[in-house]
PDB file of C-alpha atoms in Angstrom:
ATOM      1  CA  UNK A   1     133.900-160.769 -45.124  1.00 38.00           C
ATOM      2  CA  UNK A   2     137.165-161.310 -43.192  1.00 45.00           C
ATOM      3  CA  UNK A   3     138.927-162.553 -46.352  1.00 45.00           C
ATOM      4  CA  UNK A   4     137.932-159.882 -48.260  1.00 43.00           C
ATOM      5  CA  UNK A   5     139.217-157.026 -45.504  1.00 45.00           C
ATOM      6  CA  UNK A   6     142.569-158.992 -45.178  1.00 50.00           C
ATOM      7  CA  UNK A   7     142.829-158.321 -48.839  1.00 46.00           C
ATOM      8  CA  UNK A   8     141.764-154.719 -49.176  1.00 44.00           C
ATOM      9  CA  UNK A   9     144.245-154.001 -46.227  1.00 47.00           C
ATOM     10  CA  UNK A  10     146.953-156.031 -48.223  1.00 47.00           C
ATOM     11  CA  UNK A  11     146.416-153.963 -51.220  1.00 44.00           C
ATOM     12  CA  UNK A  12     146.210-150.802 -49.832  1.00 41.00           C
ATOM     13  CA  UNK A  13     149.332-151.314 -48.031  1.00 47.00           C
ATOM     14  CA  UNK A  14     151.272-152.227 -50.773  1.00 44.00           C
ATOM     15  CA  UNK A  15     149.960-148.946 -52.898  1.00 42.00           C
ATOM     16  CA  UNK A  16     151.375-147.034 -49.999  1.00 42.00           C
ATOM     17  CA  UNK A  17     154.676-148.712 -49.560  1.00 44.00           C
ATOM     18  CA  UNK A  18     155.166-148.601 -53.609  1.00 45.00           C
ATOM     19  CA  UNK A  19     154.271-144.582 -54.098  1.00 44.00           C
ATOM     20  CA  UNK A  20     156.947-142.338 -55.623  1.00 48.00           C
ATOM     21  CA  UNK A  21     157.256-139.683 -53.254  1.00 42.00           C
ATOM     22  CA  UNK A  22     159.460-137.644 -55.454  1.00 43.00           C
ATOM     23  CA  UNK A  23     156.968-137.235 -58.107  1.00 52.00           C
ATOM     24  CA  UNK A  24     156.051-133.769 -57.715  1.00 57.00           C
ATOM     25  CA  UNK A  25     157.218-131.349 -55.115  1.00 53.00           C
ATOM     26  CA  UNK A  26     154.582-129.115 -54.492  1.00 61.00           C
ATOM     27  CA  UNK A  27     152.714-132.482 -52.503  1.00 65.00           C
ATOM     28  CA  UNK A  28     149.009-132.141 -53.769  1.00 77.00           C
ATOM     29  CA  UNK A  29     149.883-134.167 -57.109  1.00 87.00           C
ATOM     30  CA  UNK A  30     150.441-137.970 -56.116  1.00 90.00           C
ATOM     31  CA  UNK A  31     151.642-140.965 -58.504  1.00 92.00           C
ATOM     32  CA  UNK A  32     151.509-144.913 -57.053  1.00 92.00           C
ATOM     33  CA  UNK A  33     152.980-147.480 -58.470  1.00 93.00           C
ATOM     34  CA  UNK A  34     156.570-148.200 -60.289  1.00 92.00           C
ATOM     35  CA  UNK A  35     158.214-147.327 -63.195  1.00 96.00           C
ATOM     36  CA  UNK A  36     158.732-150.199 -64.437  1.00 96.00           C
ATOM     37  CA  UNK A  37     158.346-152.568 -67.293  1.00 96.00           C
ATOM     38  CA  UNK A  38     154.755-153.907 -67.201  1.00 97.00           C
ATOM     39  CA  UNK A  39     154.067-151.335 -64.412  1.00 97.00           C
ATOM     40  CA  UNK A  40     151.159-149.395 -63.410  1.00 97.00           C
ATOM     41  CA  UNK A  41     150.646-146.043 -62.391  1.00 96.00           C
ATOM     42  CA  UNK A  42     147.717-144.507 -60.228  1.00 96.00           C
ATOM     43  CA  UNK A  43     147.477-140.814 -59.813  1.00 95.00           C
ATOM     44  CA  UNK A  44     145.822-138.200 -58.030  1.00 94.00           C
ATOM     45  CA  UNK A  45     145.702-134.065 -58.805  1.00 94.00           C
ATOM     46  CA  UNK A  46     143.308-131.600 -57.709  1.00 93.00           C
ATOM     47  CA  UNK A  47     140.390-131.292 -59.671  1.00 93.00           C
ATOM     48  CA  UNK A  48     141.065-129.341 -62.940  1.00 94.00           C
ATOM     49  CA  UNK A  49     144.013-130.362 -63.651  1.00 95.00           C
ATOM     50  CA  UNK A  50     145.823-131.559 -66.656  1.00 96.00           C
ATOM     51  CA  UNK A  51     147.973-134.766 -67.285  1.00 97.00           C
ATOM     52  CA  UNK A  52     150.564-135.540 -70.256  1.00 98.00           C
ATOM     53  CA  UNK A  53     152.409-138.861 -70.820  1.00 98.00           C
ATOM     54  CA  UNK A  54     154.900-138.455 -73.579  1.00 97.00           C
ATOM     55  CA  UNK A  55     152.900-135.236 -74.793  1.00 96.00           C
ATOM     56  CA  UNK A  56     149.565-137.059 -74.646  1.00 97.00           C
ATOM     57  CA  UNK A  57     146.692-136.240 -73.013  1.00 97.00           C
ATOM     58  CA  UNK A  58     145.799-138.633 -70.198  1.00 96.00           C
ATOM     59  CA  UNK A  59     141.826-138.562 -69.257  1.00 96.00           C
ATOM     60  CA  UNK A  60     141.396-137.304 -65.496  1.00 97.00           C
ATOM     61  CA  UNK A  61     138.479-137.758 -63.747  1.00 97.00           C
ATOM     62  CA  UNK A  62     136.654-135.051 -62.088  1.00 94.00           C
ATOM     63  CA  UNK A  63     137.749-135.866 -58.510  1.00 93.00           C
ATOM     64  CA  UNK A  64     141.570-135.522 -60.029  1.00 95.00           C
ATOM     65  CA  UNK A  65     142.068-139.727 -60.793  1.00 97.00           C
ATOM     66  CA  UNK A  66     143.947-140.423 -63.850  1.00 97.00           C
ATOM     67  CA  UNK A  67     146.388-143.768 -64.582  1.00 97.00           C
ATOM     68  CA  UNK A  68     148.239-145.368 -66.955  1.00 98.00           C
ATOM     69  CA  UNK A  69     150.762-147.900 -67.864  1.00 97.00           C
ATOM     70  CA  UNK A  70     153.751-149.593 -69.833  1.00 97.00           C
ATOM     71  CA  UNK A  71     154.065-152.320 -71.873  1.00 96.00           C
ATOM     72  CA  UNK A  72     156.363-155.364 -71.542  1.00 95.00           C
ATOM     73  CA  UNK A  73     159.434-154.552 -73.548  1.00 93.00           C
ATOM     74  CA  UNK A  74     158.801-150.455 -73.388  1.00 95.00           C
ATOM     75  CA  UNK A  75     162.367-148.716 -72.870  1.00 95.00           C
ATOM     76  CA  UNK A  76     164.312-145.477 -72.136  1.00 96.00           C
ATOM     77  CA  UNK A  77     162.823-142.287 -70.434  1.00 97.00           C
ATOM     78  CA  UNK A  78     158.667-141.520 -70.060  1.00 97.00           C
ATOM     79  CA  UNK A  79     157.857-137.656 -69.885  1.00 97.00           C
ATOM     80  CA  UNK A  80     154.932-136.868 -67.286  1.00 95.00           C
ATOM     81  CA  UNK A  81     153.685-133.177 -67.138  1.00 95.00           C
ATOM     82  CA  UNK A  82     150.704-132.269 -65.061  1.00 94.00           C
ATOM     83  CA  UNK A  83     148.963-128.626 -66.448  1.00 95.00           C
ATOM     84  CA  UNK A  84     147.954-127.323 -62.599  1.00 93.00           C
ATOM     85  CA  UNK A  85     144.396-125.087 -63.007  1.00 93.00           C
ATOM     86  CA  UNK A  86     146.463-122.339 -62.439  1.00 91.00           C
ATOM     87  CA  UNK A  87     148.313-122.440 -65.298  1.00 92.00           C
ATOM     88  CA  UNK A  88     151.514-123.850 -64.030  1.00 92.00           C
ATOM     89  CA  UNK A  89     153.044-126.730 -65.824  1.00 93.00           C
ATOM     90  CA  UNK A  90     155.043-129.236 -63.503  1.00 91.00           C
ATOM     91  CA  UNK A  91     157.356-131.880 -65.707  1.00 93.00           C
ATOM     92  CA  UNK A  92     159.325-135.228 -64.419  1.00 92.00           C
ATOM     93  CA  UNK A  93     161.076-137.501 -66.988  1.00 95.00           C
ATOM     94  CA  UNK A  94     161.243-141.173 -65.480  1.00 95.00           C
ATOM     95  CA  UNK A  95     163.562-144.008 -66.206  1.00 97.00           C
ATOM     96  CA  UNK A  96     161.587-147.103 -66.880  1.00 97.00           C
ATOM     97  CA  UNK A  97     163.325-150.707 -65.034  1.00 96.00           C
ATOM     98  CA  UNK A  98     163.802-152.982 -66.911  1.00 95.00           C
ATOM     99  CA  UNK A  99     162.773-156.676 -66.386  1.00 95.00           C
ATOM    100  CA  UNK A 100     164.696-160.284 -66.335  1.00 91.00           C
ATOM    101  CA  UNK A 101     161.599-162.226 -67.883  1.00 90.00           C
ATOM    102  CA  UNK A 102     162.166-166.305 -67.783  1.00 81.00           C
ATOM    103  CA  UNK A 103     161.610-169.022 -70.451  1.00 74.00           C
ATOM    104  CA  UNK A 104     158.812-171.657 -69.159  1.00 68.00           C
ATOM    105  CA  UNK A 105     158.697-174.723 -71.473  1.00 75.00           C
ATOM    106  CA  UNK A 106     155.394-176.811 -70.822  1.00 69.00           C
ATOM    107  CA  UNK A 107     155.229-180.434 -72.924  1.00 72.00           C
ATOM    108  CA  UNK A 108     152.057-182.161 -73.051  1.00 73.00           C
ATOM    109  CA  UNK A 109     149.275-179.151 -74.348  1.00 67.00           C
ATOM    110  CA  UNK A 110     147.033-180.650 -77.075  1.00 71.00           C
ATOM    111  CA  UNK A 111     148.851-180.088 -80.675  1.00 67.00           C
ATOM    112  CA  UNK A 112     145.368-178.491 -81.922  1.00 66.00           C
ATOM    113  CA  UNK A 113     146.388-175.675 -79.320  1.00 65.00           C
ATOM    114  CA  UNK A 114     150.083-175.363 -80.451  1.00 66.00           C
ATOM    115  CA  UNK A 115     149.289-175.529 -84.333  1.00 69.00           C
ATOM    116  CA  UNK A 116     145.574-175.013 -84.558  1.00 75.00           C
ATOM    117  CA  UNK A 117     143.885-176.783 -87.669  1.00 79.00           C
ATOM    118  CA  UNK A 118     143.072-174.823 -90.284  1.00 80.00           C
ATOM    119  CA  UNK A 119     138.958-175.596 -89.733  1.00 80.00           C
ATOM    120  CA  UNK A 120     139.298-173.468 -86.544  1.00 87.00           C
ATOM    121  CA  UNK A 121     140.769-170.343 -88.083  1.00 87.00           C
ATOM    122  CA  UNK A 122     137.314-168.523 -88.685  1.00 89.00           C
ATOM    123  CA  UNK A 123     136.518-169.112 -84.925  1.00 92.00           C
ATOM    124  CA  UNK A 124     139.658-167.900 -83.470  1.00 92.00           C
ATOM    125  CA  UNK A 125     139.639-164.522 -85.622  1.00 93.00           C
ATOM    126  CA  UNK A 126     135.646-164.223 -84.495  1.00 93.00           C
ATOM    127  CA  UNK A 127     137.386-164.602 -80.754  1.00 95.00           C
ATOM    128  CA  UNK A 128     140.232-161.689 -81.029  1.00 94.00           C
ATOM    129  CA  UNK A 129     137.769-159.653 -83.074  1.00 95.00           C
ATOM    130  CA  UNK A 130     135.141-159.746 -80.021  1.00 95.00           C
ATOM    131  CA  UNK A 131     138.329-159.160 -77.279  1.00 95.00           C
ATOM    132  CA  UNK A 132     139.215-156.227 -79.258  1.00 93.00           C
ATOM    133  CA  UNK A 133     135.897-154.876 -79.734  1.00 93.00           C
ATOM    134  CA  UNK A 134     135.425-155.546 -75.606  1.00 94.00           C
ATOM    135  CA  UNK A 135     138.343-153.854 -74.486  1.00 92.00           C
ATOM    136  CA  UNK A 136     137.826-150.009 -76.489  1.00 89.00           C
ATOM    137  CA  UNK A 137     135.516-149.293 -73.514  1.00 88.00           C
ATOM    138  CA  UNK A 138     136.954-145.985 -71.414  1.00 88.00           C
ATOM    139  CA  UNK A 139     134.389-145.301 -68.917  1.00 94.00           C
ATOM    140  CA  UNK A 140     134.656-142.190 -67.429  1.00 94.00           C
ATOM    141  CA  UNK A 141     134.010-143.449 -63.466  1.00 96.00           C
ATOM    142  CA  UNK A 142     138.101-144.039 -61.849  1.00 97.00           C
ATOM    143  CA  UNK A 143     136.882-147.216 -60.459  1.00 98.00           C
ATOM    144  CA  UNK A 144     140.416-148.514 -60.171  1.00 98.00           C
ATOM    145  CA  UNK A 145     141.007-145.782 -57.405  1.00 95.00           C
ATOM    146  CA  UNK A 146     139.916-147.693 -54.721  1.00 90.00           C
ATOM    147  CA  UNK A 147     142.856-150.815 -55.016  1.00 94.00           C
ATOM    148  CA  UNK A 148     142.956-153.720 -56.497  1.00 97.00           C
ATOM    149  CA  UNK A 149     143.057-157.476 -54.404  1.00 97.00           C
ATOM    150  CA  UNK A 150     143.508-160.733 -56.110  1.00 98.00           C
ATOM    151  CA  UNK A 151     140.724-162.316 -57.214  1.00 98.00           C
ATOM    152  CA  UNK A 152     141.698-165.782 -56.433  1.00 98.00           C
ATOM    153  CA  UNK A 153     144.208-167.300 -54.234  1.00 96.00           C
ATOM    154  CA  UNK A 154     146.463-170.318 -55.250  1.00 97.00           C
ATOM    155  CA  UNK A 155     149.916-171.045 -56.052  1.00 96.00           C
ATOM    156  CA  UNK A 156     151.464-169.131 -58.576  1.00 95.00           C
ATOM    157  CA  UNK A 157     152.375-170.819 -61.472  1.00 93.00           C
ATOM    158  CA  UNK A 158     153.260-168.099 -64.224  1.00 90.00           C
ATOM    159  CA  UNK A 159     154.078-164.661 -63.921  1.00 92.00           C
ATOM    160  CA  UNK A 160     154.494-162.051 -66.438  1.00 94.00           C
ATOM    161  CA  UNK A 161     156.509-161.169 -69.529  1.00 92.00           C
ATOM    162  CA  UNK A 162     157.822-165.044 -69.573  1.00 89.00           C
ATOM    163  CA  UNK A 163     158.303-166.696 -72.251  1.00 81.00           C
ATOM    164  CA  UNK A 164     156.725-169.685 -73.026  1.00 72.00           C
ATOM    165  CA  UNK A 165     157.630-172.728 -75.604  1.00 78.00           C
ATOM    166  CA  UNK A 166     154.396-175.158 -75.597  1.00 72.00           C
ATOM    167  CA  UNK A 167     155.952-178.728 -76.794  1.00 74.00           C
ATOM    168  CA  UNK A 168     159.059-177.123 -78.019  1.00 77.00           C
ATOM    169  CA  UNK A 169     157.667-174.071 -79.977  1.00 75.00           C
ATOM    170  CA  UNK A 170     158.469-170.978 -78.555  1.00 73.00           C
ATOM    171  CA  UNK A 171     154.917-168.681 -78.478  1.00 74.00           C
ATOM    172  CA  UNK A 172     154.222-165.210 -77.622  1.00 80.00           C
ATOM    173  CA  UNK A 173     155.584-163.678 -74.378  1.00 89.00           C
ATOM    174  CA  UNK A 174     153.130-164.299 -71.458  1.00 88.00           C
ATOM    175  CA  UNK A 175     150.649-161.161 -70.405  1.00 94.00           C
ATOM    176  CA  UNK A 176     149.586-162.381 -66.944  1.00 94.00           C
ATOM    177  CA  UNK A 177     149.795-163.854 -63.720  1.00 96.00           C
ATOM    178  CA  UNK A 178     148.219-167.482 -63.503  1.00 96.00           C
ATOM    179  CA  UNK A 179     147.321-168.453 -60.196  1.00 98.00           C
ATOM    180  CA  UNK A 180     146.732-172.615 -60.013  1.00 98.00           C
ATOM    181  CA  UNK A 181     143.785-173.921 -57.937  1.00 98.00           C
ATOM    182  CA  UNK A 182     141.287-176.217 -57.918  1.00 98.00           C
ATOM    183  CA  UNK A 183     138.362-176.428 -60.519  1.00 98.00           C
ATOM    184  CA  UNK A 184     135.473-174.229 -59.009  1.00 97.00           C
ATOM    185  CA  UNK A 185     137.443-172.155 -57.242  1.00 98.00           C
ATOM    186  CA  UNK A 186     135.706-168.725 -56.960  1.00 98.00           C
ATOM    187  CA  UNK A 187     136.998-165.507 -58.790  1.00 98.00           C
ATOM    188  CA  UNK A 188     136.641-162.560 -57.454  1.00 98.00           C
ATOM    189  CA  UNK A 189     135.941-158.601 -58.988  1.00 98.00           C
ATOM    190  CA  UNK A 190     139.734-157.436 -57.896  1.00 98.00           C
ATOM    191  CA  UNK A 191     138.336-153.544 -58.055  1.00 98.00           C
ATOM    192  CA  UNK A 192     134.783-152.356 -59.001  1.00 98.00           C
ATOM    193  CA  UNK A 193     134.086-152.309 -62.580  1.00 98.00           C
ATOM    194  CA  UNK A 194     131.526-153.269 -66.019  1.00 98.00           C
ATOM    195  CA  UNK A 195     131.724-156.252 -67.518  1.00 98.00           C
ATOM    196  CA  UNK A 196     132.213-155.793 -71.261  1.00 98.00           C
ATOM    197  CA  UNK A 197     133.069-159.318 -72.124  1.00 98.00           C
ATOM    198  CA  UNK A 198     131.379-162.826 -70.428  1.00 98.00           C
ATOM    199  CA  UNK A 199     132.201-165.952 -72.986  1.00 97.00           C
ATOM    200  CA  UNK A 200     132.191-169.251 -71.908  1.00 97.00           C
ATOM    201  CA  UNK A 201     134.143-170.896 -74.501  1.00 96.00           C
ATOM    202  CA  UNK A 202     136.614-168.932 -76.914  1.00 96.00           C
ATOM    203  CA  UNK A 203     139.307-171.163 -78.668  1.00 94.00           C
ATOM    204  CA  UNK A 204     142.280-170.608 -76.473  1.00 92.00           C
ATOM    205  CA  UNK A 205     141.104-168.397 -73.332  1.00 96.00           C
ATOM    206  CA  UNK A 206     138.630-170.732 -72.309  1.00 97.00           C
ATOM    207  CA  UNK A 207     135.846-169.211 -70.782  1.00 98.00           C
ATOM    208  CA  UNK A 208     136.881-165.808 -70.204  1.00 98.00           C
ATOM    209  CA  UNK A 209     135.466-162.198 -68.836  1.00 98.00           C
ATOM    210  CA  UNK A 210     136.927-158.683 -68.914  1.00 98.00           C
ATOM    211  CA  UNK A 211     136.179-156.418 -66.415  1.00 98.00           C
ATOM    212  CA  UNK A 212     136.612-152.444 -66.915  1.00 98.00           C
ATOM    213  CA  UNK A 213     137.808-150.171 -64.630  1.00 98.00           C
ATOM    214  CA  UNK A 214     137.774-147.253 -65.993  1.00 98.00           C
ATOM    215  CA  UNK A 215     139.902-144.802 -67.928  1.00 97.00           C
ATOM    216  CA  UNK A 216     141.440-148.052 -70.393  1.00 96.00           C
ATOM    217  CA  UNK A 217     142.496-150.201 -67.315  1.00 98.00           C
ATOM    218  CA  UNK A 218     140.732-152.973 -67.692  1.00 98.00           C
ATOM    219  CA  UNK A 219     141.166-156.656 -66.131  1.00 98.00           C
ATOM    220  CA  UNK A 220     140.854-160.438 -68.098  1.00 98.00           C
ATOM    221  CA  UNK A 221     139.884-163.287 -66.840  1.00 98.00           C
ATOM    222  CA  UNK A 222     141.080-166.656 -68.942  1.00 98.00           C
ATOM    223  CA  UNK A 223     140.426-170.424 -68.586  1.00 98.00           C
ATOM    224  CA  UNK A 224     137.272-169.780 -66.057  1.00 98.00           C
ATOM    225  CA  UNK A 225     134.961-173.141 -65.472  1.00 98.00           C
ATOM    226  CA  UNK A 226     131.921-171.117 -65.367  1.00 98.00           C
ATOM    227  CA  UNK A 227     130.908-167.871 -66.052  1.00 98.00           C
ATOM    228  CA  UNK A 228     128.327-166.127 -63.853  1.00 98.00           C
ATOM    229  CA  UNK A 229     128.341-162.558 -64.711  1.00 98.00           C
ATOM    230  CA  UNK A 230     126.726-160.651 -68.311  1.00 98.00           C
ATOM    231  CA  UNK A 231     127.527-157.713 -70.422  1.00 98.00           C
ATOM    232  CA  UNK A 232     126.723-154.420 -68.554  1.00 97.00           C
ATOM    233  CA  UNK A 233     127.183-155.993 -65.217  1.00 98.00           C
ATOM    234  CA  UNK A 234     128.932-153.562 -62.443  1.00 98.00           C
ATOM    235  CA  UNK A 235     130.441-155.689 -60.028  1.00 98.00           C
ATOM    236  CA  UNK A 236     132.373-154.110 -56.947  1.00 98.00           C
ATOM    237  CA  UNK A 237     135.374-155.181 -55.349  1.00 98.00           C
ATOM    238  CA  UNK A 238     135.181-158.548 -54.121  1.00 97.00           C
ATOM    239  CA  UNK A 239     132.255-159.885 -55.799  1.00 98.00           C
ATOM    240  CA  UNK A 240     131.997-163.300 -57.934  1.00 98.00           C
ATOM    241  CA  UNK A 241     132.221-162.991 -61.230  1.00 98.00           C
ATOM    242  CA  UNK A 242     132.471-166.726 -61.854  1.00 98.00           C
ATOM    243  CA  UNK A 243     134.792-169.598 -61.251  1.00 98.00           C
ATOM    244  CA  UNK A 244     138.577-171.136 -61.899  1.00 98.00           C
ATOM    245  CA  UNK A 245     139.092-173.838 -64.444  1.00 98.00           C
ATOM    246  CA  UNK A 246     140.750-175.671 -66.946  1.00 97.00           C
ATOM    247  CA  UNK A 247     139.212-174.844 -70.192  1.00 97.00           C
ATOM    248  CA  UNK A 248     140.944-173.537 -73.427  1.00 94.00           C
ATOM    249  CA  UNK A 249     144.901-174.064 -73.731  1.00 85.00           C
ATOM    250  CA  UNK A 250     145.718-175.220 -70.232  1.00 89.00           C
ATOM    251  CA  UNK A 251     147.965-177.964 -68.525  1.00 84.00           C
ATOM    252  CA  UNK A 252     145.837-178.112 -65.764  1.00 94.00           C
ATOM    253  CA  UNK A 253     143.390-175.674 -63.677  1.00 97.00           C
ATOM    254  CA  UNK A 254     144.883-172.708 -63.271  1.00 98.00           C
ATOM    255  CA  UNK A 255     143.167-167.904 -63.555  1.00 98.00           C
ATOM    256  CA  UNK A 256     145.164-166.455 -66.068  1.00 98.00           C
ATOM    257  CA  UNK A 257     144.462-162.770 -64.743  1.00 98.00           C
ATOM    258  CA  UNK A 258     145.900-160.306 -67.249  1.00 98.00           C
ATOM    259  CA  UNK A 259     145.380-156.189 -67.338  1.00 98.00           C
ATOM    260  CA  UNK A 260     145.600-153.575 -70.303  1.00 97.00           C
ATOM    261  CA  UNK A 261     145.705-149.679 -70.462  1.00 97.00           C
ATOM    262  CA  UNK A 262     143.981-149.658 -73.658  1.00 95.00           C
ATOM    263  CA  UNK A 263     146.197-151.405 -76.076  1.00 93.00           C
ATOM    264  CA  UNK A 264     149.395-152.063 -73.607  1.00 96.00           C
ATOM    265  CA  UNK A 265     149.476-155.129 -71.458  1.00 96.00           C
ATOM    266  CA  UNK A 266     150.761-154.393 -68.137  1.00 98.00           C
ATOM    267  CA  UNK A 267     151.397-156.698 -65.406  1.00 97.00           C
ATOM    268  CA  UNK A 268     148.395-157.098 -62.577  1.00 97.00           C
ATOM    269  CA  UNK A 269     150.560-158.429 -59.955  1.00 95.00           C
ATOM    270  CA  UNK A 270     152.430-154.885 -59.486  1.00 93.00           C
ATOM    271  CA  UNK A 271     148.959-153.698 -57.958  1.00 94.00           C
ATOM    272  CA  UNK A 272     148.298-155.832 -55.740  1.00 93.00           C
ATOM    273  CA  UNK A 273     151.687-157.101 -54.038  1.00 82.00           C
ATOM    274  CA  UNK A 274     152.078-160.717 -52.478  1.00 86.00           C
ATOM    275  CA  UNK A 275     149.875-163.434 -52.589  1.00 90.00           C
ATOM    276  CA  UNK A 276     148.442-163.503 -49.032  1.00 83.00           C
TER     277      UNK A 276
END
């Protein structure tokens, strides 16, 4: 129980330290979170009101929750306009950072992982089709409002937006933050949320679980030993969902812990700070 405060406390201080106080003047509409490639950004408005990213709506929850996010190589300026109930349209264009992302070459992964045989083609498009399918859930609950913690602790061995070249050929930019531990390690719900995907054993991923959040954020957890959650399962913050391993395309035991806002991969670590 300890563990678990030390990390709420640790994530809710780094929301606080990272919120962009200029957002909006009037002080009842708040945004959290950076502008940033890969970044994350939580909101609040009073209830009623309206919220436009580029022009597009962006569901709000009752309670006046709403969030979104950028991809790895988005660029240039974001619009954000937030419709007040009175009628009252407040508008801040943002700069999105950009990123230094590094090149990580790992020798040694199994040659079936870097060129996968042709016999294992049917089962890896089965495997994306089911991801897919898991992650165009957009529950209407703002579970992500409470603050995220990281669901396991470890060294971290990857972070994201690097690229990496397995055995000399270079593979898609990396969407997560791998944290490397011992097999059996236990993985942890980093915010409340369904479970809309619990596999044990897709091609590359491993056994592997996304959790939803709500409103398109969801979480993925890759390269899990064992899986000890199902399909429809709500899980809040802090509770197992299964444990660390070393299965699909690894070098050794490691969470790959990756987020999306519906189809964009942002980067988990800019929720939740530090490792403790």
């Amino acid at each position: 129980m300890k563990l678990v405060a030390m990390r709420r406390l640790f994530a809710f201080l780094f929301i606080i330290l990272a919120m962009v106080s200029t957002a909006f003047a009037d002080g009842s509409y708040s945004l959290w979170g950076e502008f940033i490639q890969g970044g994350i950004i939580i909101g609040k408005a009073p209830s009623g009101t309206k919220v436009f990213l580029n022009k597009e709506a962006i569901k709000v929850s009752e309670q006046g929750d709403f969030v979104f996010g950028f991809g790895r190589d988005v660029e240039g300026q974001v619009e954000v306009s937030i419709h007040k109930p009175d009628g009252d349209i407040l508008t801040e264009n943002y700069e999105i950072k950009k990123r230094d992302y590094a090149i990580q070459r790992i020798e040694g992964v199994a040659q079936k992982y870097v060129s996968p045989p042709k016999e294992v083609a049917d089962r890896i498009s089965r495997d994306a089709t089911i991801v897919a399918k898991a992650r165009t859930s957009n529950f209407d609950e703002p579970m992500y409002a409470s603050g995220f913690i990281w669901p396991a602790q470890g060294r971290i061995s990857g972070v994201y937006g690097s690229q990496r070249v397995f055995n000399g050929v270079p593979k898609r930019p990396h969407f997560g933050v791998d944290v490397a531990a011992p097999v059996g390690t236990p993985i942890a719900a980093p915010a409340p949320g369904i479970v809309t995907l619990a596999e044990p054993d897709l091609y590359y991923s491993g056994g592997t679980v996304i959790l939803d959040h709500g409103h398109g954020l969801s979480s993925t957890f890759l390269h899990m030993d064992s899986v000890t959650v199902d399909v429809g399962d709500f899980l809040n913050q802090g509770e197992k969902l299964g444990t660390l391993g070393a299965t699909g395309r690894v070098t050794g035991p490691h969470l790959d812990w990756r987020m999306n806002w519906f189809k964009e991969r942002v980067d988990p670590e800019t929720l939740v700070g530090p490792m403790p």
